[in-house]
DNA sequence: CCGAAACCTTCCGTTTACTGGAAAGTGTAG
DNA sequence: CTACACTTTCCAGTAAACGGAAGGTTTCGG
């Protein structure tokens, strides 16, 4: 199948699939006489795999590593779990940070009357003139 | 004061302060005879302002806009509040997404024994072979 | 069989918000 | 005077693609 179909099956934009081929992440089975990339079910699996891993915020580098584990039938699940737990930790950190951010922004937004007058607690908080 | 001191006071890397000058976000008061950027308290305030806004995930474009409002003494707080609420919405969306992600990753990681055997629910979930 | 539409190719530039480094000039402390 | 810290500009690169141009291919319909 051509790149378009492979992309559709994997749920990725065509450009992205080509990009992944360019960086050697998922190379097509081969090329047609006209130079078209040819993909098979196995490549679609890998692309799908990557789409999902990316949705978990794994970097392309991580994906490369995970794909290696994915294809290595003799890998130990320990390695994979270690990566997953590390990522989980990162996500938790990000979540916490984002939560704090959200709450602070919500707080200052709530304090702002949102009228025609210029005084605005939001901007005050940015400039470090909070009265809290 | 020179760029280094301004950066320190604003809590930003020197490179970043120079970058902000380059893109016309916060330009120095002037230049010394030797061509050194000269900053004053007012610029440091703006830099600090931007650092904080950036911590709220506002883009540079947003910061430019906010800085305009910040400096415009006749602005209405309504405009600022509208921006803040929009950003809040975005953050909430991101939070929700990240939460789902976290939970799913935690779930598959928990199911993974993490031993020397190759079977791994984490990788299975990536390739779409979940049994859930 | 021809022409248009819908594919596909490569290449190049753009994006975001910086960061790093090189080469060279300047200011300062001892 | 010299070492060293600080500054300048410029160039390149990062992540992970996206957008578009110019051109080749395939396929569908008449």
Coordinates of C-alpha atoms (C1' of nucleotides) in Angstrom, one line a residue:
Chain A
X1 CA 0.0 0.0 0.0
X2 CA 1.1 3.6 -0.6
X3 CA 1.8 6.2 2.0
X4 CA -1.6 7.7 2.0
X5 CA -3.3 4.4 2.9
X6 CA -0.7 3.6 5.5
X7 CA -1.2 7.0 7.1
X8 CA -4.9 6.6 7.2
X9 CA -4.7 3.2 8.7
X10 CA -2.3 4.3 11.3
X11 CA -4.2 7.5 12.0
X12 CA -1.4 9.8 11.1
X13 CA -1.0 12.6 8.7
X14 CA 0.8 11.6 5.5
X15 CA 3.5 14.2 6.1
X16 CA 4.2 12.6 9.4
X17 CA 4.6 9.2 8.0
X18 CA 7.0 10.5 5.4
X19 CA 8.8 12.3 8.1
X20 CA 9.1 9.1 10.2
X21 CA 10.5 7.4 7.1
X22 CA 13.0 10.2 6.6
X23 CA 14.4 10.0 10.1
X24 CA 14.6 6.2 9.9
X25 CA 12.0 5.6 12.5
X26 CA 9.6 3.5 10.3
X27 CA 11.0 2.9 6.9
X28 CA 8.7 1.5 4.1
X29 CA 9.1 -2.1 3.0
X30 CA 10.4 -0.8 -0.3
X31 CA 9.7 1.5 -3.2
X32 CA 7.6 1.0 -6.3
X33 CA 9.1 1.4 -9.7
X34 CA 7.9 5.0 -9.7
X35 CA 9.6 5.6 -6.3
X36 CA 6.4 5.4 -4.2
X37 CA 6.9 4.2 -0.7
X38 CA 5.4 0.8 -0.1
X39 CA 4.0 -0.1 3.3
X40 CA 2.7 -3.4 4.7
X41 CA 0.7 -4.4 7.7
X42 CA 3.8 -4.6 9.8
X43 CA 4.8 -1.0 9.1
X44 CA 1.2 0.1 9.9
X45 CA 1.5 -1.6 13.2
X46 CA 4.7 0.2 14.0
X47 CA 3.2 3.5 12.9
X48 CA 0.2 2.9 15.1
X49 CA 2.4 1.9 17.9
X50 CA 4.3 5.2 17.6
X51 CA 1.1 7.2 17.4
X52 CA 0.0 5.8 20.7
X53 CA 3.4 6.2 22.3
X54 CA 3.5 9.8 21.2
X55 CA 0.0 10.2 22.7
X56 CA 1.7 9.2 25.9
X57 CA 4.1 12.0 25.4
X58 CA 7.0 9.8 24.6
X59 CA 9.6 11.6 22.5
X60 CA 10.6 10.4 19.1
X61 CA 13.9 9.2 20.7
X62 CA 11.9 7.2 23.3
X63 CA 9.8 5.8 20.5
X64 CA 12.9 4.6 18.8
X65 CA 13.9 2.8 21.9
X66 CA 10.5 1.4 22.6
X67 CA 10.2 0.3 19.1
X68 CA 13.4 -1.6 19.5
X69 CA 12.0 -3.3 22.6
X70 CA 8.7 -3.8 20.8
X71 CA 10.4 -5.7 18.0
X72 CA 12.9 -7.5 20.2
X73 CA 11.1 -10.7 21.1
X74 CA 13.7 -11.4 23.8
X75 CA 13.3 -8.2 25.6
X76 CA 12.4 -8.2 29.2
X77 CA 9.3 -6.4 30.3
X78 CA 11.4 -4.9 33.1
X79 CA 13.1 -2.5 30.7
X80 CA 9.8 -1.3 29.3
X81 CA 8.3 -0.9 32.7
X82 CA 11.2 1.2 33.8
X83 CA 10.7 3.6 30.9
X84 CA 7.0 3.7 31.5
X85 CA 7.4 4.5 35.2
X86 CA 9.9 7.2 34.5
X87 CA 7.5 8.7 32.0
X88 CA 4.7 8.4 34.6
X89 CA 6.8 10.4 37.0
X90 CA 7.4 13.1 34.4
X91 CA 3.8 13.3 33.7
X92 CA 2.9 13.5 37.3
X93 CA 5.4 16.4 37.7
X94 CA 3.9 18.2 34.8
X95 CA 0.4 17.6 36.1
X96 CA 1.2 19.1 39.4
X97 CA 2.9 22.1 37.9
X98 CA 0.0 22.7 35.5
X99 CA -2.5 22.4 38.4
X100 CA -0.7 25.0 40.4
X101 CA -0.7 27.2 37.4
X102 CA -4.3 26.7 36.7
X103 CA -5.3 27.5 40.3
X104 CA -3.3 30.6 40.5
X105 CA -4.6 31.9 37.1
X106 CA -8.1 31.0 38.1
X107 CA -7.6 32.9 41.4
X108 CA -6.4 36.1 39.8
X109 CA -9.0 35.9 37.0
X110 CA -11.7 35.6 39.5
X111 CA -10.5 38.7 41.4
X112 CA -10.6 40.7 38.2
X113 CA -13.8 42.5 37.7
X114 CA -13.5 42.4 33.9
X115 CA -15.0 45.8 33.4
X116 CA -13.9 49.0 31.6
X117 CA -11.7 50.1 34.4
X118 CA -8.0 49.6 34.0
X119 CA -7.0 48.1 37.3
X120 CA -6.6 44.4 36.9
X121 CA -5.3 41.8 39.4
X122 CA -4.2 39.6 36.6
X123 CA -1.7 42.1 35.3
X124 CA -0.7 43.0 38.8
X125 CA 0.1 39.4 39.5
X126 CA 2.3 39.3 36.5
X127 CA 4.2 42.3 37.4
X128 CA 4.8 41.0 40.9
X129 CA 2.5 43.5 42.7
X130 CA 0.2 41.0 44.2
X131 CA -1.3 41.8 47.5
X132 CA -1.7 38.2 48.5
Chain B
X1 CA 22.7 48.1 34.2
X2 CA 24.0 45.6 31.7
X3 CA 22.2 42.6 30.3
X4 CA 23.6 40.2 32.9
X5 CA 22.3 42.1 35.9
X6 CA 18.9 42.7 34.2
X7 CA 18.6 39.0 33.5
X8 CA 19.5 38.1 37.0
X9 CA 17.0 40.5 38.5
X10 CA 14.3 39.3 36.2
X11 CA 15.1 35.7 36.8
X12 CA 15.8 34.9 33.2
X13 CA 18.8 33.6 31.3
X14 CA 21.0 36.3 29.6
X15 CA 20.4 34.6 26.3
X16 CA 16.7 34.9 26.7
X17 CA 16.8 38.6 27.6
X18 CA 18.9 39.3 24.5
X19 CA 16.4 37.2 22.5
X20 CA 13.6 39.3 23.8
X21 CA 15.5 42.4 22.7
X22 CA 16.1 40.9 19.3
X23 CA 12.4 40.2 18.7
X24 CA 11.4 43.6 20.0
X25 CA 9.6 42.3 23.0
X26 CA 11.6 44.2 25.6
X27 CA 14.2 46.5 24.2
X28 CA 16.9 48.0 26.3
X29 CA 16.7 51.7 27.3
X30 CA 19.7 52.3 25.1
X31 CA 23.3 51.2 24.4
X32 CA 26.5 52.2 26.1
X33 CA 29.4 53.6 24.0
X34 CA 30.8 50.1 23.6
X35 CA 27.4 48.9 22.4
X36 CA 26.4 47.2 25.6
X37 CA 22.6 46.9 26.2
X38 CA 21.5 49.2 29.0
X39 CA 18.5 48.2 31.1
X40 CA 16.6 50.1 33.7
X41 CA 14.1 49.2 36.4
X42 CA 11.2 49.6 34.0
X43 CA 12.7 47.0 31.6
X44 CA 13.3 44.6 34.4
X45 CA 9.7 44.9 35.4
X46 CA 8.6 44.0 31.9
X47 CA 11.0 41.1 31.8
X48 CA 9.7 39.9 35.1
X49 CA 6.2 40.3 33.8
X50 CA 6.9 38.2 30.8
X51 CA 8.6 35.5 32.8
X52 CA 5.5 35.2 34.9
X53 CA 3.2 35.2 32.0
X54 CA 5.3 32.6 30.3
X55 CA 5.0 30.5 33.4
X56 CA 1.3 30.6 32.8
X57 CA 2.0 29.2 29.4
X58 CA 1.2 32.4 27.5
X59 CA 2.9 32.4 24.2
X60 CA 5.3 35.2 23.2
X61 CA 2.6 36.6 21.0
X62 CA 0.2 36.6 24.0
X63 CA 2.9 38.3 26.1
X64 CA 3.3 41.0 23.5
X65 CA -0.4 41.6 23.7
X66 CA -0.5 41.5 27.4
X67 CA 2.5 43.8 27.7
X68 CA 0.6 46.2 25.5
X69 CA -2.3 46.0 27.9
X70 CA 0.1 46.2 30.8
X71 CA 1.6 49.4 29.6
X72 CA -1.7 50.9 28.4
X73 CA -3.0 52.7 31.4
X74 CA -6.4 53.2 29.7
X75 CA -7.0 49.5 29.0
X76 CA -10.0 47.8 30.3
X77 CA -9.6 44.9 32.6
X78 CA -12.2 43.1 30.5
X79 CA -9.8 42.5 27.7
X80 CA -7.2 41.0 30.1
X81 CA -9.8 38.8 31.8
X82 CA -11.0 37.5 28.5
X83 CA -7.5 36.4 27.6
X84 CA -7.0 34.9 31.0
X85 CA -10.2 32.9 30.8
X86 CA -9.4 31.6 27.4
X87 CA -6.0 30.5 28.6
X88 CA -7.7 28.9 31.6
X89 CA -9.9 26.9 29.3
X90 CA -6.9 25.7 27.3
X91 CA -5.1 24.7 30.5
X92 CA -8.1 22.8 31.7
X93 CA -8.3 20.9 28.4
X94 CA -4.6 20.1 28.6
X95 CA -5.0 19.0 32.2
X96 CA -7.9 16.7 31.4
X97 CA -6.0 15.1 28.5
X98 CA -2.9 14.7 30.6
X99 CA -4.9 13.1 33.3
X100 CA -6.4 10.5 31.0
X101 CA -3.0 9.8 29.7
X102 CA -1.5 9.4 33.1
X103 CA -4.3 7.0 34.2
X104 CA -4.0 4.8 31.2
X105 CA -0.2 4.7 31.4
X106 CA -0.4 3.9 35.1
X107 CA -2.9 1.1 34.4
X108 CA -0.8 -0.6 31.8
X109 CA 2.4 -0.1 33.8
X110 CA 0.7 -1.7 36.8
X111 CA -0.3 -4.7 34.8
X112 CA 3.2 -5.2 33.6
X113 CA 5.1 -7.6 35.8
X114 CA 8.4 -6.0 35.0
X115 CA 10.5 -9.2 35.0
X116 CA 12.7 -10.9 32.5
X117 CA 9.9 -12.3 30.4
X118 CA 9.1 -10.6 27.2
X119 CA 5.3 -10.3 27.4
X120 CA 4.5 -6.7 28.3
X121 CA 1.0 -5.1 28.6
X122 CA 2.5 -1.7 28.0
X123 CA 3.8 -2.6 24.6
X124 CA 0.7 -4.5 23.8
X125 CA -1.4 -1.4 24.6
X126 CA 0.8 0.6 22.2
X127 CA 0.2 -1.8 19.4
X128 CA -3.5 -1.9 19.9
X129 CA -3.7 -5.4 21.3
X130 CA -5.2 -4.5 24.6
X131 CA -7.5 -7.0 26.2
X132 CA -9.4 -4.3 28.0
Chain C
dC1 C1' -7.3 7.5 -25.8
dC2 C1' -7.3 11.8 -23.5
dG3 C1' -7.7 14.9 -19.9
dA4 C1' -8.6 16.0 -15.2
dA5 C1' -8.3 14.7 -10.5
dA6 C1' -6.0 12.7 -7.0
dC7 C1' -2.2 10.6 -5.8
dC8 C1' 2.9 10.6 -5.1
dT9 C1' 7.9 12.5 -5.2
dT10 C1' 11.7 15.8 -3.3
dC11 C1' 13.2 20.0 -1.6
dC12 C1' 12.9 24.1 0.9
dG13 C1' 11.2 27.2 4.3
dT14 C1' 8.6 28.0 8.6
dT15 C1' 7.2 27.3 13.1
dT16 C1' 8.3 28.1 18.9
dA17 C1' 11.2 29.9 22.1
dC18 C1' 14.9 29.6 22.8
dT19 C1' 20.1 27.5 23.6
dG20 C1' 25.0 26.8 22.4
dG21 C1' 29.2 28.1 20.5
dA22 C1' 32.7 30.9 18.0
dA23 C1' 35.3 35.0 17.4
dA24 C1' 36.1 39.3 19.0
dG25 C1' 35.7 43.5 21.7
dT26 C1' 35.4 45.6 26.7
dG27 C1' 35.7 46.3 31.6
dT28 C1' 37.8 45.2 36.0
dA29 C1' 40.7 43.4 39.8
dG30 C1' 45.1 42.5 41.4
Chain D
dC1 C1' 49.9 44.3 32.5
dT2 C1' 47.5 40.4 32.5
dA3 C1' 44.0 37.4 33.6
dC4 C1' 39.3 36.9 33.6
dA5 C1' 34.6 38.0 33.4
dC6 C1' 31.4 40.2 30.8
dT7 C1' 29.7 41.8 26.5
dT8 C1' 28.8 41.9 21.3
dT9 C1' 27.1 39.7 16.8
dC10 C1' 26.3 35.9 14.0
dC11 C1' 25.5 31.2 12.8
dA12 C1' 23.5 26.8 13.7
dG13 C1' 20.6 23.7 15.9
dT14 C1' 16.8 21.8 18.8
dA15 C1' 11.6 18.9 18.5
dA16 C1' 8.5 17.4 15.5
dA17 C1' 6.5 18.3 12.4
dC18 C1' 3.5 21.6 8.8
dG19 C1' 3.0 24.2 4.3
dG20 C1' 3.8 24.8 -0.3
dA21 C1' 6.1 24.5 -4.8
dA22 C1' 7.4 22.0 -8.9
dG23 C1' 7.0 18.0 -11.0
dG24 C1' 6.0 12.8 -11.9
dT25 C1' 2.2 8.8 -11.8
dT26 C1' -2.1 6.5 -11.6
dT27 C1' -6.6 6.2 -12.1
dC28 C1' -11.2 7.3 -13.4
dG29 C1' -14.7 8.9 -16.6
dG30 C1' -16.2 10.1 -21.0

